[in-house]
Short mmCIF file of C-alpha atoms and ligand atoms in Angstrom, two decimals:
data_model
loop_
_atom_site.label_atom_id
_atom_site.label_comp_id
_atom_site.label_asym_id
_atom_site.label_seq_id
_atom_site.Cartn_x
_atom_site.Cartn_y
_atom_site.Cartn_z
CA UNK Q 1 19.81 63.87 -89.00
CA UNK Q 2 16.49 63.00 -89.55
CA UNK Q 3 14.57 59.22 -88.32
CA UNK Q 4 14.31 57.56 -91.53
CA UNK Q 5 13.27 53.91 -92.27
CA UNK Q 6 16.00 51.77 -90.96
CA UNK Q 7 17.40 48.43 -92.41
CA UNK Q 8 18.52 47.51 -88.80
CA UNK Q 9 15.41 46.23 -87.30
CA UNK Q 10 13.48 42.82 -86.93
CA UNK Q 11 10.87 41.93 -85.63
CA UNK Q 12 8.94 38.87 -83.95
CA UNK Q 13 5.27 37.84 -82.60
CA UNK Q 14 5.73 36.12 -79.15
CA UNK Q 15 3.58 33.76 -78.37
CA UNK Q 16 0.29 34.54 -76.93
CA UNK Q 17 -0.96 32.32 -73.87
CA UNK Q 18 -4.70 32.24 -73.26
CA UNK Q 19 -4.47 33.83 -69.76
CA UNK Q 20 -1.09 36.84 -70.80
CA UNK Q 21 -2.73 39.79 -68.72
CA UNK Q 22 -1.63 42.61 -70.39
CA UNK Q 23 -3.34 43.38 -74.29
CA UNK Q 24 -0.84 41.87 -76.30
CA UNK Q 25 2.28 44.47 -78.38
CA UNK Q 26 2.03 42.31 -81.39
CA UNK Q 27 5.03 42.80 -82.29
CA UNK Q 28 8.33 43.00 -80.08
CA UNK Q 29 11.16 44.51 -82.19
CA UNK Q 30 14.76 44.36 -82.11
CA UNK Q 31 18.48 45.61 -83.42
CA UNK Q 32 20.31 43.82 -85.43
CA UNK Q 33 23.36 46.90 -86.02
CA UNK Q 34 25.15 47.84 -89.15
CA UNK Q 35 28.86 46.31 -87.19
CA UNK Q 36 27.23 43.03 -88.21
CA UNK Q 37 27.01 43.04 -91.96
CA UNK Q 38 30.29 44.91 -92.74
CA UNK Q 39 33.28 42.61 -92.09
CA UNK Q 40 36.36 44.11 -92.17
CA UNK Q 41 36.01 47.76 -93.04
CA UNK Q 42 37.06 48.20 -96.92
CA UNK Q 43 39.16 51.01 -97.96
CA UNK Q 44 37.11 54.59 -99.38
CA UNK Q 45 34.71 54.26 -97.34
CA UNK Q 46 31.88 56.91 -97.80
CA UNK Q 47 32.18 59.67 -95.55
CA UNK Q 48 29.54 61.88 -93.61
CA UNK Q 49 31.08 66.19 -93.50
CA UNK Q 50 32.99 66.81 -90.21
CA UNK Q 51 30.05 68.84 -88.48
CA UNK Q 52 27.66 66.34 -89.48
CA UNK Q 53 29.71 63.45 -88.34
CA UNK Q 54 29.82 64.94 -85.08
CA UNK Q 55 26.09 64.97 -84.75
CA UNK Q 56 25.52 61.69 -86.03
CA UNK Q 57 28.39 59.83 -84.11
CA UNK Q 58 29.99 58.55 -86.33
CA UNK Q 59 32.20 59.35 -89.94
CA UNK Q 60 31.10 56.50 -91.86
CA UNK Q 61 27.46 56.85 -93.04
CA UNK Q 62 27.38 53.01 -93.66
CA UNK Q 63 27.63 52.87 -89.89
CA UNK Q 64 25.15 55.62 -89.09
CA UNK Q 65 22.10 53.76 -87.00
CA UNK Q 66 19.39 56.89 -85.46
CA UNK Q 67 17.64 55.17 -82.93
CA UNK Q 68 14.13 55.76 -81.34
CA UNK Q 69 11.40 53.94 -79.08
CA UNK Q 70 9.55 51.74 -81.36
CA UNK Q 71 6.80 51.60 -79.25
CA UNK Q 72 6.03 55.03 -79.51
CA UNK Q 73 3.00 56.45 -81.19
CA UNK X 1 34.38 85.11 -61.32
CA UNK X 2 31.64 84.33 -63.49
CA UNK X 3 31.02 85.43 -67.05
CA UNK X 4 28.20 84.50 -69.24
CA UNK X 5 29.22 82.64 -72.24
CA UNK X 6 28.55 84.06 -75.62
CA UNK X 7 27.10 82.46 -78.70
CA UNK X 8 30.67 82.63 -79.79
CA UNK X 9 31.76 80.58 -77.27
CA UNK X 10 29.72 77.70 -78.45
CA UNK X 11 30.03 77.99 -81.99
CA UNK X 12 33.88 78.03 -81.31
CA UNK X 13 33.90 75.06 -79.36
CA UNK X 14 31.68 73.12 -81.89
CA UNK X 15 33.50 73.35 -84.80
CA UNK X 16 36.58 72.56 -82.20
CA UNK X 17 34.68 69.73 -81.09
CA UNK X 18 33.73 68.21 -84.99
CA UNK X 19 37.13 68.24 -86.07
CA UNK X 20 38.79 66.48 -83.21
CA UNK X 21 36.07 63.84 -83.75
CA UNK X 22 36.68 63.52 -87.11
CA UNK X 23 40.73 62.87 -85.67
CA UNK X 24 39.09 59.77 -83.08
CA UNK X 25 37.33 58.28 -85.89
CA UNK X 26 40.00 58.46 -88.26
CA UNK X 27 42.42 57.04 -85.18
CA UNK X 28 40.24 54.15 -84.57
CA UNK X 29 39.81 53.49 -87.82
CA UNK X 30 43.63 53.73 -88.49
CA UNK X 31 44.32 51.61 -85.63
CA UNK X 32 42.92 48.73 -88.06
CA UNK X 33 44.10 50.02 -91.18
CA UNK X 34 47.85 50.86 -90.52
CA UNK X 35 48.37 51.10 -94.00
CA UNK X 36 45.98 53.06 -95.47
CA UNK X 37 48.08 56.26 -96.85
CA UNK X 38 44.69 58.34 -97.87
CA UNK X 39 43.62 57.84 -94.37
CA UNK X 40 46.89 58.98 -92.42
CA UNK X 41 46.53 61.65 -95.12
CA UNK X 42 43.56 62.89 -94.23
CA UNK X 43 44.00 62.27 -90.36
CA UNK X 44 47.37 64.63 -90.44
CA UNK X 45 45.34 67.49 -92.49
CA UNK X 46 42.50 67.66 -89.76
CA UNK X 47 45.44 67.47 -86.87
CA UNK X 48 46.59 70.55 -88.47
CA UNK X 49 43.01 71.96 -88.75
CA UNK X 50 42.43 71.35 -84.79
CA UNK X 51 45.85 72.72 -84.16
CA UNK X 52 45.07 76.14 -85.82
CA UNK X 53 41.20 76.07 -84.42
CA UNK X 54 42.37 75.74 -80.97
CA UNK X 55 45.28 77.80 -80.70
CA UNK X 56 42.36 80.52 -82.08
CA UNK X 57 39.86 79.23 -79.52
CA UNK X 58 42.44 79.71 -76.18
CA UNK X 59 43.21 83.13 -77.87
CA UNK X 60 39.85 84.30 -77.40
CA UNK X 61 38.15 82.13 -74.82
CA UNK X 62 40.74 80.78 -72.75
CA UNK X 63 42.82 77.56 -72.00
CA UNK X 64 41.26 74.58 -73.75
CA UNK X 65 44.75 72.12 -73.53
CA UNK X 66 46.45 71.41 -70.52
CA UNK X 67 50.23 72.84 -71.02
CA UNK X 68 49.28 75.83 -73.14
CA UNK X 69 50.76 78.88 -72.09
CA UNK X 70 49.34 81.32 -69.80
CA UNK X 71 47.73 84.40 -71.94
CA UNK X 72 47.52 86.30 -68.43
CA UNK X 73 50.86 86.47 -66.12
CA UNK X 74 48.69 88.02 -63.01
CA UNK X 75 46.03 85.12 -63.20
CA UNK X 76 46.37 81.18 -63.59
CA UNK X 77 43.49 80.88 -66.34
CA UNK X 78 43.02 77.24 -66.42
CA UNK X 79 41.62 76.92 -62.91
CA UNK X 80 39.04 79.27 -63.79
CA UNK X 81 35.34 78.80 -64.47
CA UNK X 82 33.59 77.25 -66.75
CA UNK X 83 34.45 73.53 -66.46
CA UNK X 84 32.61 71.23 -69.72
CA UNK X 85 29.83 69.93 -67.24
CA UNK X 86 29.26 73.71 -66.61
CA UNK X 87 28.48 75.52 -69.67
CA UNK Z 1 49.82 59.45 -68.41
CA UNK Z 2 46.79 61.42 -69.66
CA UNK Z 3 46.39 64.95 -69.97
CA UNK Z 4 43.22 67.14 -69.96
CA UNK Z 5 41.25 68.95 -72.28
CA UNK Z 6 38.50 71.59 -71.07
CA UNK Z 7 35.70 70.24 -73.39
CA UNK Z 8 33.34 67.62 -73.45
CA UNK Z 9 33.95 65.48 -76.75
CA UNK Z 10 30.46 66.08 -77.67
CA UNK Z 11 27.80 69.50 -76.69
CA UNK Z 12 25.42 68.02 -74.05
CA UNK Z 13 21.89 69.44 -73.94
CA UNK Z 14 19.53 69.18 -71.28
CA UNK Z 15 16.12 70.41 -72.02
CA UNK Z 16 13.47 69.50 -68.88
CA UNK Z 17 13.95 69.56 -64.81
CA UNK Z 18 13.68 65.82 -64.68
CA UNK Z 19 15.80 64.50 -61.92
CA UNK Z 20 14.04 61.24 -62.83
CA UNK Z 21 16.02 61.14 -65.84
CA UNK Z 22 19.54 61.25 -63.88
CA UNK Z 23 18.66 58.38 -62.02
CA UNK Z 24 18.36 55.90 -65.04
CA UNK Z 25 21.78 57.33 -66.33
CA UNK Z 26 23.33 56.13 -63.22
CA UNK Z 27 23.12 52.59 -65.12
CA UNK Z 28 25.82 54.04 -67.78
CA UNK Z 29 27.76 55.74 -64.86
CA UNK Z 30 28.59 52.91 -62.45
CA UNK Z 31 26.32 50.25 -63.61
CA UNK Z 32 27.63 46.97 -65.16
CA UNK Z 33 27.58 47.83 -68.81
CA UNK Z 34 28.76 51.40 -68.11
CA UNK Z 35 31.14 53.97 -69.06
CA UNK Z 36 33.33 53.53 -66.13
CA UNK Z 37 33.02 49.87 -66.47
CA UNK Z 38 34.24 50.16 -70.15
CA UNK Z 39 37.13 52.24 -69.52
CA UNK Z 40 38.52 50.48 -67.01
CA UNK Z 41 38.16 47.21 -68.59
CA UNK Z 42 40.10 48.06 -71.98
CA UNK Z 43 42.40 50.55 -69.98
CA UNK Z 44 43.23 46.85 -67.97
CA UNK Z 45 43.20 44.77 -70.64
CA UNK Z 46 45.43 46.19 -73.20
CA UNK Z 47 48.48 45.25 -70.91
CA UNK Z 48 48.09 41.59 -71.99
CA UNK Z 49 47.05 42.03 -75.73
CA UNK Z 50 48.77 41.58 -78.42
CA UNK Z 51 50.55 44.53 -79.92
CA UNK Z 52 49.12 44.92 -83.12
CA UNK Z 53 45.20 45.48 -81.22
CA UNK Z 54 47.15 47.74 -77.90
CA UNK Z 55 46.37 50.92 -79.54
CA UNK Z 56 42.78 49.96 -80.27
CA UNK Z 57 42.50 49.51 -76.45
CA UNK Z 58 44.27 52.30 -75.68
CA UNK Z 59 42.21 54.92 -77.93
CA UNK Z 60 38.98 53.09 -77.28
CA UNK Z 61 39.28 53.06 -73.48
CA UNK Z 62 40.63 56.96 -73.52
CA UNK Z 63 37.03 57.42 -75.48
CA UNK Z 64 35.19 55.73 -72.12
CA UNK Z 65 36.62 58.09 -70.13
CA UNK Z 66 34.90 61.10 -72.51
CA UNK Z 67 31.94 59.09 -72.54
CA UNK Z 68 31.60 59.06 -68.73
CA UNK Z 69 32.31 63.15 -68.29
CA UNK Z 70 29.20 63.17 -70.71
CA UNK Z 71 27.45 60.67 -68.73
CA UNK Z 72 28.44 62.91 -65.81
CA UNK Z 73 27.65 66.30 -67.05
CA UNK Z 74 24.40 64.76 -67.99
CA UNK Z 75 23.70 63.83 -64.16
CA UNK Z 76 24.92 67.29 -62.96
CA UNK Z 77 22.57 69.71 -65.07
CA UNK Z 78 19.76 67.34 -64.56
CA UNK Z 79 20.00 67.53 -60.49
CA UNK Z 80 22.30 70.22 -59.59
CA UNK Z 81 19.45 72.50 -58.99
CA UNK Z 82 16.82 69.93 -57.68
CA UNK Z 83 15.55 70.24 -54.00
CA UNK Z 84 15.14 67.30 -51.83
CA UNK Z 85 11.37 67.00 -52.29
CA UNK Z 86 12.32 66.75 -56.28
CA UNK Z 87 14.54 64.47 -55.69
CA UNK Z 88 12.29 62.25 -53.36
CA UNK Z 89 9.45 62.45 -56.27
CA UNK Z 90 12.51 61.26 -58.56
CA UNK Z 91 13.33 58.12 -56.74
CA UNK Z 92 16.86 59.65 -55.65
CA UNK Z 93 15.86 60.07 -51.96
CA UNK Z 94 17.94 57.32 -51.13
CA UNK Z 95 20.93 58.45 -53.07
CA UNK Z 96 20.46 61.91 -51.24
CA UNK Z 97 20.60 60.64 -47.76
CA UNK Z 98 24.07 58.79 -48.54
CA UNK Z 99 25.51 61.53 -51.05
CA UNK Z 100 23.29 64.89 -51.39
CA UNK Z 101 23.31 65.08 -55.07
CA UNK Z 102 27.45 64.63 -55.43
CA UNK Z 103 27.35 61.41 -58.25
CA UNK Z 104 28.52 58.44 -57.31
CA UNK Z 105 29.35 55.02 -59.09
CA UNK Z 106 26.18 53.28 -58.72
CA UNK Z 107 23.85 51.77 -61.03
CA UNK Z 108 20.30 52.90 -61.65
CA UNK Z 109 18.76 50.76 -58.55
CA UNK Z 110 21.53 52.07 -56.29
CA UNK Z 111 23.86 49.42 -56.33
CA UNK Z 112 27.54 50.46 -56.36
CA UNK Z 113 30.21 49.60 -58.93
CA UNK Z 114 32.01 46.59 -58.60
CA UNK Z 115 35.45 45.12 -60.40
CA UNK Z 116 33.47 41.60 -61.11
CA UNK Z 117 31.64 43.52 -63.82
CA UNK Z 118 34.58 43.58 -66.01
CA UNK Z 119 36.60 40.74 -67.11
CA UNK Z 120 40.69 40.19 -68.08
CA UNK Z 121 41.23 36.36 -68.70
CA UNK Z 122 44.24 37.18 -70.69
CA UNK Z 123 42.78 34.88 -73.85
CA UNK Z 124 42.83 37.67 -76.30
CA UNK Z 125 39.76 35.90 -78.28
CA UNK Z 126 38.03 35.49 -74.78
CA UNK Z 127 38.61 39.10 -73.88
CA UNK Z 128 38.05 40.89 -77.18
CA UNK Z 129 34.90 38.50 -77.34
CA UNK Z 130 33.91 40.17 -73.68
CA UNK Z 131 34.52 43.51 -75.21
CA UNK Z 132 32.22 43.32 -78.56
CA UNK Z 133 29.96 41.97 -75.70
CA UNK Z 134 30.14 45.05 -73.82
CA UNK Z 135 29.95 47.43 -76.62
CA UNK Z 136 26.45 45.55 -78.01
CA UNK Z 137 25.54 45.70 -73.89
CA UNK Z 138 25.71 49.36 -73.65
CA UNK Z 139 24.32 50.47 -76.92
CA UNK Z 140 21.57 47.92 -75.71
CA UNK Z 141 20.86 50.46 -72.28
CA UNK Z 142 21.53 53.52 -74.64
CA UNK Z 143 18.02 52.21 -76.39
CA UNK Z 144 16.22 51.20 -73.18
CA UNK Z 145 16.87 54.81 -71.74
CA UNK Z 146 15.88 56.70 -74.63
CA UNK Z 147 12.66 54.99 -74.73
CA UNK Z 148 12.28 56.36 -71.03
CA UNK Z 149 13.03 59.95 -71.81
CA UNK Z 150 11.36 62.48 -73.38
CA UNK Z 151 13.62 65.01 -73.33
CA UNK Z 152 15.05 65.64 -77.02
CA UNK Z 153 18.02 67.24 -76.46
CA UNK Z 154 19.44 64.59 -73.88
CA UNK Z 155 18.46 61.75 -76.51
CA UNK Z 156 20.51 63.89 -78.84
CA UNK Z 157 23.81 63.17 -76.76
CA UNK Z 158 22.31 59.82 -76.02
CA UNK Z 159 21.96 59.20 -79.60
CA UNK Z 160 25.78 59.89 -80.11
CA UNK Z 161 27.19 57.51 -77.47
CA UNK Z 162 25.06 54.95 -78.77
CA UNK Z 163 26.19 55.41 -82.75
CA UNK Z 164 30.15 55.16 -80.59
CA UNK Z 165 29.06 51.82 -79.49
CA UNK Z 166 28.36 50.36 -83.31
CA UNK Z 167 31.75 51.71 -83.97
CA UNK Z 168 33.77 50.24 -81.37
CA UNK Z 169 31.92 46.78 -81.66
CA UNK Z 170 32.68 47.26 -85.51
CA UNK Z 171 36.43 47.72 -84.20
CA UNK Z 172 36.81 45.22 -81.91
CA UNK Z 173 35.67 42.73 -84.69
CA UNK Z 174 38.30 43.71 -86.81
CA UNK Z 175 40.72 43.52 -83.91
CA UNK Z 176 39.49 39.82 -83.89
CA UNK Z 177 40.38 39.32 -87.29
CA UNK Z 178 43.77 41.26 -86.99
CA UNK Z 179 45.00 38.70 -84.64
CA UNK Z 180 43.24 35.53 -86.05
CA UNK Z 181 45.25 36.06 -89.10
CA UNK Z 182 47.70 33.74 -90.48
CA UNK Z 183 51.08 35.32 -90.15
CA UNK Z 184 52.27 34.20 -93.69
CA UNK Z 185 48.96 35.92 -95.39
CA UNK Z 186 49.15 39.71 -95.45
CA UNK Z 187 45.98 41.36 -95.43
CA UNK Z 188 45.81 43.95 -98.97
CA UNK Z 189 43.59 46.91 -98.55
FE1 LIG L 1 32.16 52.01 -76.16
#
């Protein structure tokens, strides 16, 4: 499965102090995963093939997250 | 006794191991949804599926289920090498 | 009772020598938010549930134990052929001196597994509340480890057992509702 641009991310600016003494990351992301805008699963769900299920942990590709480091460059 | 695993091996035990997660999915799943018929449908197919794959699998590779019966009446196969963490 | 089967529930890949890398899996072996944690505390817990959310806990806490061989076999290929020195350069010097490099349920920093990390209070809201909890815990360290590594092919299994824990937590909040229902309503698929 391939990283594509996820849904399941936000995102806020912490506040900067006048003495902080590292350079600042801007912006300090977080998850916010599919399990919380579902509810109660509804019947038909769509389904990802058997192999491909395997590889991307789950069999419902409404549920399918790929995570990676965000603060990598 | 060691043996080095084929390509085989591990394209056996994949397919082996996407089916039977398609079966914990569908079990989790169905463990919410008691009464979803197209779901207990398609659970019992892919129990059949894994049946058939894995009976195929122990034929050629060796003891995969505990309780299987022994291919080999001179040697206990499911002792043997490899163990998951090992191949 | 459980019986065995001689595969892991998902192919684990390790691609680099990087004993360095075993040592932060330790958190998902014995650590407080681990596998071992997780199995044991649904494993426990069902006893006390209601019936219609036992074989949730059952199935789910069966999947821990898969989790943790993966955990496990992770641990193994990444040290089994590390010498002392590369484990001292690793940070696992400590862990040698006690165990050589046989695992052992302890958490990243060393400390060993405890029973007070996992909770029964018998309150089915209070403990399936503990358990989405848990789940949102460890897919939590699943992240914070794979932005340590950089070894593909173990963030490949990582990846996995982090997707599991979206789909238990999505389970466990449908257990919630299951068992929050009014009696008299039948839910209608
Ligand atoms: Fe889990």
């Amino acid at each position: 499965m391939t990283h594509e641009k996820t849904p399941f991310r936000r995102s806020f600016t912490p506040f900067r102090g006048l003495y902080d003494p590292c350079p600042p990351l801007l912006k300090k992301t977080y998850v916010v995963p599919p399990n919380l805008f579902i509810g109660f699963q509804p019947p038909d769900f769509p389904q990802f093939s058997a192999i491909d299920a395997l590889k991307t942990g789950t069999l419902w590709t409404p549920f399918y997250d790929y995570y990676d480091n965000p603060y990598k460059k | 006794m060691t043996h080095s695993l084929s390509k085989e091996y591990y394209r056996d035990l994949e397919e082996i191991q996407a089916v039977d997660f398609v079966l914990f999915e569908l079990a989790l799943y169905l463990d919410t949804h008691p009464t979803d018929s197209q779901a207990i449908k398609q659970f019992n197919q892919y129990a059949l599926y894994s049946l058939k794959l894995k009976t195929a699998f122990e034929s050629l590779h060796g003891p995969l289920r505990f309780g299987t019966p022994n291919r080999n009446e001179k040697v206990w196969e499911w002792s043997q090498s490899p163990w998951p963490w090992q191949v | 009772m459980w019986t065995y089967e001689k595969k892991l529930m998902y192919p684990v890949k390790v691609s680099t020598c990087n004993p360095t890398l075993a040592k932060y899996l330790m958190e998902q072996y014995g650590g407080a938010d681990g596998e071992l944690a997780a199995a044991l505390r649904y494993l426990n817990q069902r006893y006390t549930i209601p019936d219609k959310v036992i074989g949730l806990l059952t199935d789910i806490g069966t999947e821990e134990f898969a989790h943790l061989e993966m955990i496990a076999t992770m641990i193994y290929k990444l040290t089994k052929d590390a010498t002392p020195e590369q484990l001292r350069k690793a940070g696992l010097a400590e862990h040698y001196v006690s165990h050589d490099s046989a695992l052992f349920y302890n958490n990243a920093a060393g400390v060993p597994f405890t029973a007070a990390y996992i909770q029964a209070k018998g309150d089915p809201i209070a403990d399936l509340y503990e358990d989405i909890a848990a789940e949102e815990k460890a897919r939590a360290t699943y992240q914070w480890i794979i932005d340590q590594s950089d070894d593909p092919d173990l963030n490949d299994g990582l990846r996995f057992l982090r997707e599991r824990e979206i789909v238990h937590s999505q389970r466990f909040r449908e257990a919630v509702e299951i068992i929050s229902e009014d009696r008299d309503q039948k839910k209608v698929f």
